[in-house]
PDB file of C-alpha atoms in Angstrom:
ATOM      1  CA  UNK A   1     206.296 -82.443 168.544  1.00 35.00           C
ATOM      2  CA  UNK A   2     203.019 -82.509 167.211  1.00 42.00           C
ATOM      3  CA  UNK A   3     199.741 -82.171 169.530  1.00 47.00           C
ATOM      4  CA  UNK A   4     195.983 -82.022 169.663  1.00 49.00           C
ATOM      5  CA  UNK A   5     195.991 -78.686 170.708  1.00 49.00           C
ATOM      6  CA  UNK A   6     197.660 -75.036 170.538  1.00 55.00           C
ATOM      7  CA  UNK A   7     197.490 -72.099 173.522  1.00 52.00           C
ATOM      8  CA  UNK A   8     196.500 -68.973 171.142  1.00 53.00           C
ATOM      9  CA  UNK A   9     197.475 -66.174 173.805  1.00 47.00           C
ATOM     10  CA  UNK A  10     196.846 -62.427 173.924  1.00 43.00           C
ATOM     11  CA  UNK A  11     199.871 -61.683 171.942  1.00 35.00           C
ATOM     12  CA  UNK A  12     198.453 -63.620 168.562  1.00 40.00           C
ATOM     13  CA  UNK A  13     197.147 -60.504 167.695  1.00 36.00           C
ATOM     14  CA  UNK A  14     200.353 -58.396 167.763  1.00 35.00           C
ATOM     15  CA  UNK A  15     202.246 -61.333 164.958  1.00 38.00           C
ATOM     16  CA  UNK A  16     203.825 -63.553 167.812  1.00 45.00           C
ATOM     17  CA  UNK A  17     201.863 -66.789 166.562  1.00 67.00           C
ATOM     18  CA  UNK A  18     201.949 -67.368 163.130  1.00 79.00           C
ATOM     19  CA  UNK A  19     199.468 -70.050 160.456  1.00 82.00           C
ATOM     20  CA  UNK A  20     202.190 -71.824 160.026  1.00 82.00           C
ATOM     21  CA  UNK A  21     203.353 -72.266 163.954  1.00 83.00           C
ATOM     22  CA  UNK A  22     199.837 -73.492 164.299  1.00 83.00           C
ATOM     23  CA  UNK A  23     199.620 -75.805 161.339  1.00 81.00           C
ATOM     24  CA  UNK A  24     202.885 -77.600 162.731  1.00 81.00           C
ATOM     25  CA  UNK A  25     201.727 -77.953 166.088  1.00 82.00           C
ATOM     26  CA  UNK A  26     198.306 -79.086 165.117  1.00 85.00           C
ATOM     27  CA  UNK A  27     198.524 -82.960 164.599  1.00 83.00           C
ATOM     28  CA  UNK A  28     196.957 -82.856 161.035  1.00 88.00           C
ATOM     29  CA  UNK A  29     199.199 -86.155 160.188  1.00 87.00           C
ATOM     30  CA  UNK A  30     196.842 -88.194 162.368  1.00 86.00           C
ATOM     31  CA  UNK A  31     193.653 -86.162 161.404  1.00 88.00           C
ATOM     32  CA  UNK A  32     193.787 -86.921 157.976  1.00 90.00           C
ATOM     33  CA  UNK A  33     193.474 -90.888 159.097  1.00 89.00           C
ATOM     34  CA  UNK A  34     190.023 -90.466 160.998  1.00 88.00           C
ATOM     35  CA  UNK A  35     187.483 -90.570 158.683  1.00 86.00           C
ATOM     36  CA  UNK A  36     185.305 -87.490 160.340  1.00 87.00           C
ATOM     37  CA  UNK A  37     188.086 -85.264 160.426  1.00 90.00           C
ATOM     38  CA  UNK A  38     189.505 -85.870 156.821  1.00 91.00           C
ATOM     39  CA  UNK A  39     187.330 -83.228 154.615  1.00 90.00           C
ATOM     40  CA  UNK A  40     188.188 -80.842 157.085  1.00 92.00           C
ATOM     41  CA  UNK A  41     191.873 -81.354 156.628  1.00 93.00           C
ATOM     42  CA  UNK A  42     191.252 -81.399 153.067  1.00 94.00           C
ATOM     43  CA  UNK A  43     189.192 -77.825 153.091  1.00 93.00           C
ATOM     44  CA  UNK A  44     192.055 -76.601 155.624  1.00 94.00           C
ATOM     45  CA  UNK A  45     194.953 -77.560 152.982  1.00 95.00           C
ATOM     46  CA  UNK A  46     192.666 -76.431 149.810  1.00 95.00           C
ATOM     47  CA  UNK A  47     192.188 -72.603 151.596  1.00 94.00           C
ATOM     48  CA  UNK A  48     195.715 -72.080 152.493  1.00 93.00           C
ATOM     49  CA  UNK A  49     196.590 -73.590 148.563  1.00 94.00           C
ATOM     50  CA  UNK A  50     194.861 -70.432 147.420  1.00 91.00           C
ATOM     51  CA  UNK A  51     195.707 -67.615 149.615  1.00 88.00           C
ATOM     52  CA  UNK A  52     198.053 -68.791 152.265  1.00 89.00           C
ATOM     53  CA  UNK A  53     200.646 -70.795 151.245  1.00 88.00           C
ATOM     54  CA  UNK A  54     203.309 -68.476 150.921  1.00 84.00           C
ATOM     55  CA  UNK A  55     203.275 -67.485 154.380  1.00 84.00           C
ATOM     56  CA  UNK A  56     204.088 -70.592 155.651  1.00 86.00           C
ATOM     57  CA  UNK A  57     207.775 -70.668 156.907  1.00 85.00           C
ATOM     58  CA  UNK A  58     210.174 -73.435 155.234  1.00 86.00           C
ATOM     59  CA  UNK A  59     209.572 -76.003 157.486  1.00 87.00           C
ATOM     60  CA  UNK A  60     205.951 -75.738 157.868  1.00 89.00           C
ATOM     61  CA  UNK A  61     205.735 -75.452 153.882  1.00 90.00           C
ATOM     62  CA  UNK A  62     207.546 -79.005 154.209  1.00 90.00           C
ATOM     63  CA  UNK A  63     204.873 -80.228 157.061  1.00 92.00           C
ATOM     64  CA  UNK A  64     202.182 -79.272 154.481  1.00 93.00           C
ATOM     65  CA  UNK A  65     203.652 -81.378 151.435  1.00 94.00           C
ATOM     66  CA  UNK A  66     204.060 -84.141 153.914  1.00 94.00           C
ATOM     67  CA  UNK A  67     200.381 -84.142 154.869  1.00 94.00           C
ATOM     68  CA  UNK A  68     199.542 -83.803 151.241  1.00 95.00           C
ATOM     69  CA  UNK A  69     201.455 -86.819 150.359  1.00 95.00           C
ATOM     70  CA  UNK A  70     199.728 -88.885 152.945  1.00 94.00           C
ATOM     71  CA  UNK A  71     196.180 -87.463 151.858  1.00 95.00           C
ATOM     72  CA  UNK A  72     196.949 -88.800 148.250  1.00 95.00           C
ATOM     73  CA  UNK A  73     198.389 -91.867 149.048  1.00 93.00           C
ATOM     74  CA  UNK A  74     194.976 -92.393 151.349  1.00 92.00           C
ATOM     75  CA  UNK A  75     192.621 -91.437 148.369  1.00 91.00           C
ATOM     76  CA  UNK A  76     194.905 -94.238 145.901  1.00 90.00           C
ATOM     77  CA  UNK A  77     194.653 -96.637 148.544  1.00 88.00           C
ATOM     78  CA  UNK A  78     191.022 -96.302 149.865  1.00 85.00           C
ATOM     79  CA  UNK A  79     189.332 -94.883 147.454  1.00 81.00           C
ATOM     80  CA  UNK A  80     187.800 -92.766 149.739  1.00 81.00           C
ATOM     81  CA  UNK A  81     186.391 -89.062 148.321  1.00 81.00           C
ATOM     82  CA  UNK A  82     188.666 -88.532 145.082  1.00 86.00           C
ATOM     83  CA  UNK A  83     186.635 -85.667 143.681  1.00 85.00           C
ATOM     84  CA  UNK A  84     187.849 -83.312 147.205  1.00 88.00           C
ATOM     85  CA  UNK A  85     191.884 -84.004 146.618  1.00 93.00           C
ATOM     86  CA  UNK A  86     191.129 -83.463 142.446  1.00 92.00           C
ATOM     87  CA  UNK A  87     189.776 -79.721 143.844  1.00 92.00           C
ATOM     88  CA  UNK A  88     192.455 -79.398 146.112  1.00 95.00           C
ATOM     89  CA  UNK A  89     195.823 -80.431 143.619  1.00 96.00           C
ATOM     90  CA  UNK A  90     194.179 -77.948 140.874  1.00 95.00           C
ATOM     91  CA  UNK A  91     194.132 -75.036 143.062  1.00 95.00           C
ATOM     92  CA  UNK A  92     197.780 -75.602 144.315  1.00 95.00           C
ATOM     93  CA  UNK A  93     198.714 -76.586 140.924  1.00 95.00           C
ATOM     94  CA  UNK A  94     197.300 -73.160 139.516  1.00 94.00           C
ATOM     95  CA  UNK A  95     198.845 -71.391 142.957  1.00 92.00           C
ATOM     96  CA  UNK A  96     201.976 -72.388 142.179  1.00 92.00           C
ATOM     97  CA  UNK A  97     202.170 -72.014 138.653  1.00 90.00           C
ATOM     98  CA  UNK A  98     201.269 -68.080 138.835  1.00 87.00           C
ATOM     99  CA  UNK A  99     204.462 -67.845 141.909  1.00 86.00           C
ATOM    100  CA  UNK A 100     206.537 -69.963 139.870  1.00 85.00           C
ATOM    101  CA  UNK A 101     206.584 -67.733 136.735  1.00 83.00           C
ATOM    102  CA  UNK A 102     206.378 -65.128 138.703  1.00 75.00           C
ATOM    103  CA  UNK A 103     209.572 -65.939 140.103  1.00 67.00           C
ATOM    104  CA  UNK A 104     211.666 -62.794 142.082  1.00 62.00           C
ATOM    105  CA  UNK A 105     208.350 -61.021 142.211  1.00 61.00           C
ATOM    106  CA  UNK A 106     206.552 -63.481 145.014  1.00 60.00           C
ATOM    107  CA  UNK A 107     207.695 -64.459 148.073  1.00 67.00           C
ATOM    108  CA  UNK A 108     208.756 -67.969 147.476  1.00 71.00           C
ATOM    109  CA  UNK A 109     210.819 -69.682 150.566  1.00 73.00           C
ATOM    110  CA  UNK A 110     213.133 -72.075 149.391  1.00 72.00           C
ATOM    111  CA  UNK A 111     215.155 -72.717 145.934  1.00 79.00           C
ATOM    112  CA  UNK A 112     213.242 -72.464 143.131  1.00 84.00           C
ATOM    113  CA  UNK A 113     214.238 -75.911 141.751  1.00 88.00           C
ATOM    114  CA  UNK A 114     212.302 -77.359 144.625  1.00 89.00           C
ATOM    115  CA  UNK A 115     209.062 -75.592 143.790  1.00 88.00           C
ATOM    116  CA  UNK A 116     209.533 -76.921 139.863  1.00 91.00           C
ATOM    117  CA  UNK A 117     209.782 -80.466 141.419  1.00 93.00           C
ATOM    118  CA  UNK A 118     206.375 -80.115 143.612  1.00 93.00           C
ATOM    119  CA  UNK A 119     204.749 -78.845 140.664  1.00 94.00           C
ATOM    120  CA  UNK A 120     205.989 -81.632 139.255  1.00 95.00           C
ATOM    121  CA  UNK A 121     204.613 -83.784 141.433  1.00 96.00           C
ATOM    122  CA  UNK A 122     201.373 -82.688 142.261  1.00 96.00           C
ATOM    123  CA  UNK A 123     200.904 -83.040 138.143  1.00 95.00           C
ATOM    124  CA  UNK A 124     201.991 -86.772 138.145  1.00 95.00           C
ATOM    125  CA  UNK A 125     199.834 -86.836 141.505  1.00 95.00           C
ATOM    126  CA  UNK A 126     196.426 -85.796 139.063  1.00 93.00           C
ATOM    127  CA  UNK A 127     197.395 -88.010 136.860  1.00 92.00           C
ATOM    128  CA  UNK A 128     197.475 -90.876 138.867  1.00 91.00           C
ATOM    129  CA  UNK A 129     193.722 -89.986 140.300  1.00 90.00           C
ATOM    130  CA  UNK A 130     192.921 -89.044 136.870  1.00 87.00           C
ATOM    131  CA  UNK A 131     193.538 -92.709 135.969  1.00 86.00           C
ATOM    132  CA  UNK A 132     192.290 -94.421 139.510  1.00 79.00           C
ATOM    133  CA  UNK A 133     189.568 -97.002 138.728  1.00 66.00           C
ATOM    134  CA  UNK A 134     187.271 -97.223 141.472  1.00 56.00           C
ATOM    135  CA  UNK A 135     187.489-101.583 143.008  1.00 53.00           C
ATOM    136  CA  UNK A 136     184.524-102.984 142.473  1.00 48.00           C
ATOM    137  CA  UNK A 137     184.086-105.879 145.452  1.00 51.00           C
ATOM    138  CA  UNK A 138     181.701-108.982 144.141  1.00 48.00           C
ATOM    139  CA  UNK A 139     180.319-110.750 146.839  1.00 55.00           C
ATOM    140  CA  UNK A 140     176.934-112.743 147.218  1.00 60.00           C
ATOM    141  CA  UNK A 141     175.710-110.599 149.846  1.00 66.00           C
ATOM    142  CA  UNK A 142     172.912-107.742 149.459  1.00 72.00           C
ATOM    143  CA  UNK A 143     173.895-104.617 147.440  1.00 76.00           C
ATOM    144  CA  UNK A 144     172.890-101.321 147.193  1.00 77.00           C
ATOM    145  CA  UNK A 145     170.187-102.026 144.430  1.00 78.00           C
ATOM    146  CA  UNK A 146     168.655-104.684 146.568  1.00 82.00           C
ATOM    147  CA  UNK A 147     167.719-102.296 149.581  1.00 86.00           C
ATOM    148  CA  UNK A 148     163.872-101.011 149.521  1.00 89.00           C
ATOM    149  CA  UNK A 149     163.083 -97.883 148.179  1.00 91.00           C
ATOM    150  CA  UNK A 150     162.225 -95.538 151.384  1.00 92.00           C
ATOM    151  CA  UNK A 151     165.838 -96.535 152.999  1.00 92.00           C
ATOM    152  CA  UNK A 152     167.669 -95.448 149.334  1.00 92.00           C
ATOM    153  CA  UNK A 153     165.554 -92.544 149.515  1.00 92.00           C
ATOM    154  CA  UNK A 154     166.730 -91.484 153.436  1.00 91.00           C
ATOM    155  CA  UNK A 155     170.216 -92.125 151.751  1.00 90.00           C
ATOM    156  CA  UNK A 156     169.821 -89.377 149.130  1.00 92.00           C
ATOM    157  CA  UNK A 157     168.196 -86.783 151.654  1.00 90.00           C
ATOM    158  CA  UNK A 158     171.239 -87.196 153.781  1.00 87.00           C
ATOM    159  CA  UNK A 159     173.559 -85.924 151.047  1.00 87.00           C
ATOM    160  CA  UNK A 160     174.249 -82.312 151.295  1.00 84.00           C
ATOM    161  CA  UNK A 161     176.386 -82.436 147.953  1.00 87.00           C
ATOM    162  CA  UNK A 162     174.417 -81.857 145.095  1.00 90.00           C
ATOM    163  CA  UNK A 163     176.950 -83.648 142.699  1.00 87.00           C
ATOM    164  CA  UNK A 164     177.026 -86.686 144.927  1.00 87.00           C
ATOM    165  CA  UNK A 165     173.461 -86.933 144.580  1.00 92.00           C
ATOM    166  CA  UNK A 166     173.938 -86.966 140.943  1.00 92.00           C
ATOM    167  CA  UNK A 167     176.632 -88.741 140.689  1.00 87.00           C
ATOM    168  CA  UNK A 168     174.691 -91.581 142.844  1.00 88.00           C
ATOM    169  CA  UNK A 169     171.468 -90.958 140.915  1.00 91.00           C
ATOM    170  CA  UNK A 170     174.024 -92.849 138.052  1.00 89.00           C
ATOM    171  CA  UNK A 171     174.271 -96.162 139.545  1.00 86.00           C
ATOM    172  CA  UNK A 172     170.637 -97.370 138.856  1.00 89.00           C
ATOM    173  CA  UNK A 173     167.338 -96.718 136.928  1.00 91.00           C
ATOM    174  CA  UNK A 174     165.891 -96.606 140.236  1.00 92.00           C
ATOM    175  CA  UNK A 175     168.156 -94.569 141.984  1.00 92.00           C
ATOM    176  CA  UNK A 176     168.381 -91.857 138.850  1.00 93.00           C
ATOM    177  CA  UNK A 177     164.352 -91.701 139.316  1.00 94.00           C
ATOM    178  CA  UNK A 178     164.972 -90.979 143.312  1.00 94.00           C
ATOM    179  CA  UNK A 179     167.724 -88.398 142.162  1.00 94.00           C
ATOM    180  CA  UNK A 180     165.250 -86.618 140.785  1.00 94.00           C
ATOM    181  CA  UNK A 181     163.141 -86.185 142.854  1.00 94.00           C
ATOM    182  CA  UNK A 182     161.790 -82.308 143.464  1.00 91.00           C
ATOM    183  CA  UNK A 183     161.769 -82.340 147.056  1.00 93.00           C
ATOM    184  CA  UNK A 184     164.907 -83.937 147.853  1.00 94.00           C
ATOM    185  CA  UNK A 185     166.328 -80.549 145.659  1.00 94.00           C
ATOM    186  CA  UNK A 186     164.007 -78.390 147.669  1.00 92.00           C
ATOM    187  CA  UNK A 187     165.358 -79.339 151.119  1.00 92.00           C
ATOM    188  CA  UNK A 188     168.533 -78.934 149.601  1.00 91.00           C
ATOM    189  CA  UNK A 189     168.169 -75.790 147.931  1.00 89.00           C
ATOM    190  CA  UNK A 190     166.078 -74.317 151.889  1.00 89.00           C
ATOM    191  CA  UNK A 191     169.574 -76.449 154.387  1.00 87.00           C
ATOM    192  CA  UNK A 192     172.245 -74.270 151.612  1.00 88.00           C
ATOM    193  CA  UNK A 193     170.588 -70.873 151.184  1.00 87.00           C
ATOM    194  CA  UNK A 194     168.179 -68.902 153.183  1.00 84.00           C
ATOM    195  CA  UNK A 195     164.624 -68.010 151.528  1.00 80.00           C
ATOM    196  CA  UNK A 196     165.223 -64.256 150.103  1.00 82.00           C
ATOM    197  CA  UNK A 197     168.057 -65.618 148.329  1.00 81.00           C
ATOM    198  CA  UNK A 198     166.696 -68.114 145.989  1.00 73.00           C
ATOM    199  CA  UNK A 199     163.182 -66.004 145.775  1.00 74.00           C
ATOM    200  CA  UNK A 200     165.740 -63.772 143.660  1.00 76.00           C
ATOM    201  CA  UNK A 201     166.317 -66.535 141.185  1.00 73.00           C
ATOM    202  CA  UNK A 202     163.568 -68.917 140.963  1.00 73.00           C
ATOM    203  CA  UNK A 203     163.811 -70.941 137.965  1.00 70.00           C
ATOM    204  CA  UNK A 204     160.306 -72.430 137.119  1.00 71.00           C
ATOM    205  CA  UNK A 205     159.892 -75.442 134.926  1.00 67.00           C
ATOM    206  CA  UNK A 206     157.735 -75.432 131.624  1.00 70.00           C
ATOM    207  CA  UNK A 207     154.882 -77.125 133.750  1.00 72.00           C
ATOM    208  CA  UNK A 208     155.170 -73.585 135.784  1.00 71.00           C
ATOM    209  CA  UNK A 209     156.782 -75.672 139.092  1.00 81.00           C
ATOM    210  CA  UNK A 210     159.966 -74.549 140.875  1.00 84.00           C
ATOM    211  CA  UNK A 211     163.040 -76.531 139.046  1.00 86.00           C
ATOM    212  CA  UNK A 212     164.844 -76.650 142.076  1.00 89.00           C
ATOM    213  CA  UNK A 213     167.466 -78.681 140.855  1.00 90.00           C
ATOM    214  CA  UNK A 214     168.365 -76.467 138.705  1.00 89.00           C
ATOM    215  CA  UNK A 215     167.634 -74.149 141.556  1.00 88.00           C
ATOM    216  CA  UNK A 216     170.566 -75.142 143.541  1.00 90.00           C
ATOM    217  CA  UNK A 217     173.128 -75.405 140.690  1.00 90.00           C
ATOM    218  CA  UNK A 218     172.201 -71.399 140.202  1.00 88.00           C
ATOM    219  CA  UNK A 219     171.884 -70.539 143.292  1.00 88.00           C
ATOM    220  CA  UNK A 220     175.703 -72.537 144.291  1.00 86.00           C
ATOM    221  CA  UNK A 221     177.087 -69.870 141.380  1.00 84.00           C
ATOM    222  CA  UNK A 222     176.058 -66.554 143.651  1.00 84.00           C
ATOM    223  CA  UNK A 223     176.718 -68.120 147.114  1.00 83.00           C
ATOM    224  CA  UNK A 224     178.629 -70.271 149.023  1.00 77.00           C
ATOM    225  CA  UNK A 225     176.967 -73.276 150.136  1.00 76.00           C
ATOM    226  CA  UNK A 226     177.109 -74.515 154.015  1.00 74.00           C
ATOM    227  CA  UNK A 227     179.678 -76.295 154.842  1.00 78.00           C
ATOM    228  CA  UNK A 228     179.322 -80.109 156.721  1.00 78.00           C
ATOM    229  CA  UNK A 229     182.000 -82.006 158.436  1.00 83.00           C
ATOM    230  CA  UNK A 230     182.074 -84.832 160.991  1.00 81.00           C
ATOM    231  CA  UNK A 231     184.299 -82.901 163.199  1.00 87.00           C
ATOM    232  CA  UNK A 232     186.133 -80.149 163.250  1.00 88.00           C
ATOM    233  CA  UNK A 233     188.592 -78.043 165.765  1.00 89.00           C
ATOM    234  CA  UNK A 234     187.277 -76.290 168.223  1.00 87.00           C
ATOM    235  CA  UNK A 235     188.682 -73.069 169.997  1.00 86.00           C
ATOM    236  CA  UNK A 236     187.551 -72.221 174.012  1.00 85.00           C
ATOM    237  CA  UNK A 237     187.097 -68.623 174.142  1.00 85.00           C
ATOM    238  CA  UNK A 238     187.844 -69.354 178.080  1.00 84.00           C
ATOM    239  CA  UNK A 239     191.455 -70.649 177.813  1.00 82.00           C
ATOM    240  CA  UNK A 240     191.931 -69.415 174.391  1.00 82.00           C
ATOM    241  CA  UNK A 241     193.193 -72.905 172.885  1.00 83.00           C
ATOM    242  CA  UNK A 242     192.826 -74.504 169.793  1.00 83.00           C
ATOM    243  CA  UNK A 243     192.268 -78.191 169.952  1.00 84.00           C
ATOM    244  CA  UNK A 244     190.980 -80.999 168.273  1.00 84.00           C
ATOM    245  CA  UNK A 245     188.357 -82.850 170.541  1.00 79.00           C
ATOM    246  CA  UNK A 246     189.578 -86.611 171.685  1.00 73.00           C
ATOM    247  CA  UNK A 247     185.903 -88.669 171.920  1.00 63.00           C
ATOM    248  CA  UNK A 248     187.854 -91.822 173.257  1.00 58.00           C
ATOM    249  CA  UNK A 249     188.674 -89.681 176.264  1.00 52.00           C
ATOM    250  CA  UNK A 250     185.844 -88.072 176.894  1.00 50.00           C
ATOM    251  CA  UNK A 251     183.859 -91.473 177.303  1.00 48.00           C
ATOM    252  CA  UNK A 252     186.781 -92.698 179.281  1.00 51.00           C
ATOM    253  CA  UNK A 253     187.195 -89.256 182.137  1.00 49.00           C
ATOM    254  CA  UNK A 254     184.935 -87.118 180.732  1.00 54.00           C
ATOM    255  CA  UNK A 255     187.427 -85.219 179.146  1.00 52.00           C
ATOM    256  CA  UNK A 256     187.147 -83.604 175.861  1.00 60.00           C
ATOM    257  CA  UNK A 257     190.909 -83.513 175.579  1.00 62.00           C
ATOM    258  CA  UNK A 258     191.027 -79.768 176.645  1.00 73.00           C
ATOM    259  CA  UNK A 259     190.639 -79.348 180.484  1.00 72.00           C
ATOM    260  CA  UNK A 260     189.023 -76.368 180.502  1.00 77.00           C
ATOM    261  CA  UNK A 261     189.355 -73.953 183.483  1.00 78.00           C
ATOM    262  CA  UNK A 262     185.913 -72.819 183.025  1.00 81.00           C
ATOM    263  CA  UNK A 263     182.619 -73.613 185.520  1.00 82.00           C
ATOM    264  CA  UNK A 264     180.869 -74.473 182.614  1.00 83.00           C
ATOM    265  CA  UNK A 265     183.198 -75.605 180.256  1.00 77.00           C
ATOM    266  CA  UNK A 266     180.426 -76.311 177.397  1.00 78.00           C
ATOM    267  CA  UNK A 267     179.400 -72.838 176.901  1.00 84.00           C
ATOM    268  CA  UNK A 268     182.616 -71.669 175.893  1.00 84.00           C
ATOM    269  CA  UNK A 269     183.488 -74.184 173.075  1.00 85.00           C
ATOM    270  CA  UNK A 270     182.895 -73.052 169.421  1.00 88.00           C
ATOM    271  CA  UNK A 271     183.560 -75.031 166.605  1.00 88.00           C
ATOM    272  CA  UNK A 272     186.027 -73.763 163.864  1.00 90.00           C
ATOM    273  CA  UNK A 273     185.364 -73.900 160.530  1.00 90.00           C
ATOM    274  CA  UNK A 274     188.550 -74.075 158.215  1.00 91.00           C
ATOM    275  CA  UNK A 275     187.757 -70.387 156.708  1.00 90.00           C
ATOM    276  CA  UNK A 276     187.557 -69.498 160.799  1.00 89.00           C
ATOM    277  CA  UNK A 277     190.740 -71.402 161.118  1.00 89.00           C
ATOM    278  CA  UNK A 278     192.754 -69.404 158.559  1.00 89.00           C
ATOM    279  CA  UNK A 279     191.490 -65.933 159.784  1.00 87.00           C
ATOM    280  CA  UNK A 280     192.109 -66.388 163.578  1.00 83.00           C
ATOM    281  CA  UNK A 281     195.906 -65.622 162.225  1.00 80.00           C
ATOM    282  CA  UNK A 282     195.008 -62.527 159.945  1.00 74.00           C
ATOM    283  CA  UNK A 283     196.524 -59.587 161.735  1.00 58.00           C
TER     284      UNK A 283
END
């Protein structure tokens, strides 16, 4: 069965809990349908598409095509962040054409027939979101356009996706002049990358100004950008569990959905990222 948390004891460290233990026992099935925790399943799934994925017994190779299958049939249905899943099926696609033709020299669990047909399907799967048409809902209510300019501009500056900025800056004249904007890059550029680092590439304009925008398209090329989700797992250093955090409880008993042994329980929560997630089961 499938819960909201794992016990990670002393012994993790000497090979007696595995990735893919955890990612079965980790209810990433119902993750996936909260809204907060869905780029971080994404992220999760994209990481171990790269680097992980043949370490992952049979069965929780099978848990992970499962959850794939559900992500995709979410992004078809909702239309909800296409561009993340596109990023994810190329890297598995790539993954698993290198360990397909390299066939006998990878470790590849399961007949080899069945990795053809997941190939298979994770092509038809691009396809499909190649050829998704976003709905477009008419209704005689206000629209995006119609909202005053300072509340579309505290829209953009709570983007911390360059592309999606672009990528909204598209919709209007008057949102693609607010896209544009050199400050809105700026704060970007200063939340992604500390000063030192884009002082070593400053790109100025022909007016002699900072291009920032251009800025933090360079700057994205030489280092990884922070990463923001809406929630996340959390491990307590106290108990030494993995969990995901249950919000409706916690309002309810004041319970986080870890009862933590600890006289101030707080202190010893960290968040995980999916990167941390991954390399808590590197031995």
């Amino acid at each position: 069965l499938q819960s909201r948390y794992i016990i990670l004891p002393g012994s993790m460290r000497h090979g007696y809990c595995t990735l893919g233990e955890a990612f079965n026992r980790l209810d990433f099935s119902s993750a996936i349908q909260d809204i907060r925790r869905f780029n971080y399943v994404v992220k999760l799934l994209q990481l171990i598409a790269k680097s992980q994925l043949t370490s992952l017994s049979g069965a929780a190779q099978k848990n992970y095509f499962n959850i794939l299958d559900k992500i995709v049939r979410k992004v078809m249905e909702d239309q909800y962040n296409p561009r993340l899943i596109k990023d994810l099926l190329q890297d598995l696609s790539s993954t698993l054409c290198i360990l397909i033709r390299g066939v006998g020299k990878s470790v590849l669990v399961g007949n080899i027939n069945i990795w053809i047909c997941r190939l298979e399907t994770i092509l038809l799967w691009q396809q499909q979101l190649k050829n998704l048409q976003m709905n477009k809902q008419v209704n005689n209510g206000l629209t995006l356009s119609d909202l005053p300019l300072h509340m579309l501009n505290n829209i953009l500056y709570r983007f911390s996706d360059g592309w999606d900025i672009i990528t909204l800056g598209q919709v209007t004249p008057t949102l693609y002049m607010l896209s544009e904007d050199r400050q809105l890059w700026k704060k970007l550029c200063q939340y992604h990358f500390a000063e030192k680092q884009f002082c070593r590439h400053l790109i100025p304009s022909e007016k002699g100004h900072i291009d920032w925008k251009l800025m933090y398209f360079a700057l994205q090329k030489y280092y990884p950008i922070k990463e923001q989700y809406g929630d996340t797992l959390h491990f307590c250093r106290h108990c030494s569990i993995l969990f995901w955090k249950d919000y409706h409880l916690a309002l309810l008993l004041k319970d986080t959905g870890h009862p933590c042994t600890a006289s101030d329980p707080d202190t010893c929560l960290m968040p995980v990222s999916p990167q941390h997630f991954i390399d808590l089961f590197k031995f």
